[in-house]
Structure formats: structure tokens, C-alpha cells
Amino acid sequence: MDDINKQYSLSEVGSIVSIDPSKIKDRVSPELIELLNDRPNGKIVGYRITDGTQIGLILELSNGKTVWFFQDEIKESIKTRSNQKSSKISLISRERGIKVNKEISYLVNPTNFINWLLYSIKDVQ
């Protein structure tokens, strides 16, 4: 039960992180292991809810492919976004997300439901 309550400090989208290839050998292809042994860094491009108890990180690797990893498969954050332009982009993308409104008229509005549904299923593959 402690695992469910465990809080993760997620790295920011746009941060560069290092992947630990030894922790993922059993679930990825040999080609990916070879790539990560040579260049184990990736840029965080998003998050993914994995099994209801953890949040995975979606990384763009040096070959351009996007792959997701569990938080515990990441060694360290190498570089974080710190420039103001990146912060503005992040703020704009948050503003486009679903707004929290607790009024019943907002909740039963079909347009808001469809927006929520599209936003929620974007990570489903």
C-alpha cells in the first residue's frame, strides 16, 4: 500500500534525462538496448499513466523515436529547461488543457465532455 501513496517528483517536459539500460533489458528490443548503451540520454516529451500507481515518462531518443520508461528506470536529470521561452510554451499548453470548473452546468455540457474525452484518450495507444 505504501507504493500507491508514494509521490514522484517528475522531471519537467523538455528536460534531458539519462536512462539506465540495465533496468529495462527484459522489456525492450535488443536494438533499443544497443542504442541506449551508446547514447542513454533522452528528452522528456510527455507523461503516461502506466498501471494506475506510477507515471511513466515519454522520451524522445537520439534516433528520433519516442519510448516510455518507468520513473525508476531513469538514472538522473542531466539538463532541465530553464529559459523563459520554454516556460511560456509550457504555460500556454497548460492553459489549453481542461479547465477545472465544478458547476453542474459545466459538467453536463456535451462539448466539455467531448473536450475532456479527447484530452484523456490522447495517451491511449
mmCIF file of C-alpha atoms in Angstrom:
data_model
loop_
_atom_site.group_PDB
_atom_site.id
_atom_site.type_symbol
_atom_site.label_atom_id
_atom_site.label_comp_id
_atom_site.label_asym_id
_atom_site.label_seq_id
_atom_site.Cartn_x
_atom_site.Cartn_y
_atom_site.Cartn_z
ATOM 1 C CA MET A 1 0.000 0.000 0.000
ATOM 2 C CA ASP A 2 2.961 2.310 0.540
ATOM 3 C CA ASP A 3 3.758 2.124 -3.180
ATOM 4 C CA ILE A 4 0.368 3.578 -4.045
ATOM 5 C CA ASN A 5 0.901 6.571 -1.782
ATOM 6 C CA LYS A 6 4.451 7.124 -2.992
ATOM 7 C CA GLN A 7 4.901 10.553 -4.576
ATOM 8 C CA TYR A 8 7.235 11.030 -7.516
ATOM 9 C CA SER A 9 8.962 14.245 -8.328
ATOM 10 C CA LEU A 10 8.589 14.280 -12.086
ATOM 11 C CA SER A 11 11.116 15.984 -14.265
ATOM 12 C CA GLU A 12 9.858 18.816 -16.431
ATOM 13 C CA VAL A 13 8.829 18.268 -20.048
ATOM 14 C CA GLY A 14 11.807 19.293 -22.168
ATOM 15 C CA SER A 15 14.366 18.081 -19.632
ATOM 16 C CA ILE A 16 17.174 15.783 -20.748
ATOM 17 C CA VAL A 17 17.465 12.607 -18.668
ATOM 18 C CA SER A 18 19.682 9.532 -18.659
ATOM 19 C CA ILE A 19 18.165 6.048 -18.889
ATOM 20 C CA ASP A 20 19.591 3.058 -17.005
ATOM 21 C CA PRO A 21 19.765 0.281 -19.663
ATOM 22 C CA SER A 22 20.348 -2.426 -17.048
ATOM 23 C CA LYS A 23 16.837 -1.897 -15.632
ATOM 24 C CA ILE A 24 14.979 -2.298 -18.935
ATOM 25 C CA LYS A 25 16.684 -5.265 -20.623
ATOM 26 C CA ASP A 26 13.716 -7.590 -20.112
ATOM 27 C CA ARG A 27 11.078 -5.390 -21.776
ATOM 28 C CA VAL A 28 12.691 -3.729 -24.802
ATOM 29 C CA SER A 29 14.262 -4.837 -28.068
ATOM 30 C CA PRO A 30 17.994 -5.598 -28.366
ATOM 31 C CA GLU A 31 18.307 -2.717 -30.859
ATOM 32 C CA LEU A 32 16.995 -0.278 -28.258
ATOM 33 C CA ILE A 33 19.363 -1.671 -25.621
ATOM 34 C CA GLU A 34 22.270 -1.180 -28.029
ATOM 35 C CA LEU A 35 21.201 2.415 -28.731
ATOM 36 C CA LEU A 36 20.851 3.170 -25.017
ATOM 37 C CA ASN A 37 24.241 1.648 -24.237
ATOM 38 C CA ASP A 38 25.792 4.063 -26.753
ATOM 39 C CA ARG A 39 23.631 7.118 -26.031
ATOM 40 C CA PRO A 40 21.461 6.689 -22.921
ATOM 41 C CA ASN A 41 20.003 10.200 -22.969
ATOM 42 C CA GLY A 42 16.524 11.289 -23.978
ATOM 43 C CA LYS A 43 14.334 14.377 -23.867
ATOM 44 C CA ILE A 44 11.079 14.212 -21.909
ATOM 45 C CA VAL A 45 8.177 14.939 -24.253
ATOM 46 C CA GLY A 46 5.302 13.810 -22.042
ATOM 47 C CA TYR A 47 3.935 11.563 -19.325
ATOM 48 C CA ARG A 48 1.932 8.352 -19.324
ATOM 49 C CA ILE A 49 -0.107 6.740 -16.574
ATOM 50 C CA THR A 50 1.162 3.186 -16.615
ATOM 51 C CA ASP A 51 -0.759 0.926 -14.252
ATOM 52 C CA GLY A 52 -2.625 3.313 -12.014
ATOM 53 C CA THR A 53 0.156 3.546 -9.450
ATOM 54 C CA GLN A 54 3.020 5.018 -11.459
ATOM 55 C CA ILE A 55 3.593 7.694 -14.042
ATOM 56 C CA GLY A 56 5.837 6.854 -16.960
ATOM 57 C CA LEU A 57 7.980 9.314 -18.851
ATOM 58 C CA ILE A 58 7.730 9.520 -22.633
ATOM 59 C CA LEU A 59 11.194 10.236 -24.008
ATOM 60 C CA GLU A 60 12.427 11.219 -27.440
ATOM 61 C CA LEU A 61 15.681 9.369 -28.042
ATOM 62 C CA SER A 62 18.661 10.406 -30.147
ATOM 63 C CA ASN A 63 17.321 8.464 -33.154
ATOM 64 C CA GLY A 64 14.034 10.415 -33.039
ATOM 65 C CA LYS A 65 11.860 7.583 -31.710
ATOM 66 C CA THR A 66 9.629 8.085 -28.689
ATOM 67 C CA VAL A 67 9.636 5.412 -25.995
ATOM 68 C CA TRP A 68 8.193 5.460 -22.481
ATOM 69 C CA PHE A 69 10.009 4.415 -19.322
ATOM 70 C CA PHE A 70 9.080 3.998 -15.680
ATOM 71 C CA GLN A 71 10.376 6.683 -13.335
ATOM 72 C CA ASP A 72 12.705 4.200 -11.593
ATOM 73 C CA GLU A 73 14.385 3.350 -14.931
ATOM 74 C CA ILE A 74 15.716 6.895 -15.189
ATOM 75 C CA LYS A 75 19.168 7.489 -13.680
ATOM 76 C CA GLU A 76 19.304 11.248 -13.442
ATOM 77 C CA SER A 77 18.204 14.506 -14.917
ATOM 78 C CA ILE A 78 21.037 15.954 -16.997
ATOM 79 C CA LYS A 79 19.571 19.247 -18.116
ATOM 80 C CA THR A 80 16.349 20.993 -17.266
ATOM 81 C CA ARG A 81 14.538 23.646 -19.167
ATOM 82 C CA SER A 82 15.339 26.960 -17.622
ATOM 83 C CA ASN A 83 14.915 29.531 -20.310
ATOM 84 C CA GLN A 84 11.917 31.829 -20.255
ATOM 85 C CA LYS A 85 10.697 30.889 -23.736
ATOM 86 C CA SER A 86 10.235 27.271 -22.688
ATOM 87 C CA SER A 87 8.340 28.343 -19.591
ATOM 88 C CA LYS A 88 5.967 30.411 -21.711
ATOM 89 C CA ILE A 89 5.307 27.462 -24.015
ATOM 90 C CA SER A 90 4.597 25.243 -21.027
ATOM 91 C CA LEU A 91 2.258 27.839 -19.545
ATOM 92 C CA ILE A 92 0.390 28.197 -22.833
ATOM 93 C CA SER A 93 -0.037 24.442 -23.181
ATOM 94 C CA ARG A 94 -1.389 24.233 -19.628
ATOM 95 C CA GLU A 95 -3.900 26.961 -20.413
ATOM 96 C CA ARG A 96 -5.183 24.912 -23.359
ATOM 97 C CA GLY A 97 -5.831 21.912 -21.139
ATOM 98 C CA ILE A 98 -9.075 21.081 -19.401
ATOM 99 C CA LYS A 99 -10.148 23.823 -17.037
ATOM 100 C CA VAL A 100 -11.432 22.802 -13.645
ATOM 101 C CA ASN A 101 -14.957 24.063 -13.119
ATOM 102 C CA LYS A 102 -17.198 22.456 -10.544
ATOM 103 C CA GLU A 103 -20.527 23.891 -11.690
ATOM 104 C CA ILE A 104 -23.028 21.230 -12.745
ATOM 105 C CA SER A 105 -23.840 23.059 -15.979
ATOM 106 C CA TYR A 106 -20.183 22.778 -16.971
ATOM 107 C CA LEU A 107 -20.076 19.073 -16.166
ATOM 108 C CA VAL A 108 -23.178 18.131 -18.168
ATOM 109 C CA ASN A 109 -22.274 20.214 -21.215
ATOM 110 C CA PRO A 110 -21.596 17.728 -24.070
ATOM 111 C CA THR A 111 -18.930 19.957 -25.616
ATOM 112 C CA ASN A 112 -16.928 19.983 -22.391
ATOM 113 C CA PHE A 113 -17.306 16.220 -22.086
ATOM 114 C CA ILE A 114 -16.001 15.673 -25.629
ATOM 115 C CA ASN A 115 -13.054 18.001 -24.947
ATOM 116 C CA TRP A 116 -12.291 16.078 -21.760
ATOM 117 C CA LEU A 117 -12.604 12.739 -23.550
ATOM 118 C CA LEU A 118 -10.264 13.754 -26.374
ATOM 119 C CA TYR A 119 -7.745 15.127 -23.872
ATOM 120 C CA SER A 120 -7.945 11.942 -21.780
ATOM 121 C CA ILE A 121 -7.518 9.428 -24.591
ATOM 122 C CA LYS A 122 -4.602 11.130 -26.316
ATOM 123 C CA ASP A 123 -2.173 8.855 -24.421
ATOM 124 C CA VAL A 124 -4.068 5.635 -25.134
ATOM 125 C CA GLN A 125 -2.295 3.564 -27.733
#
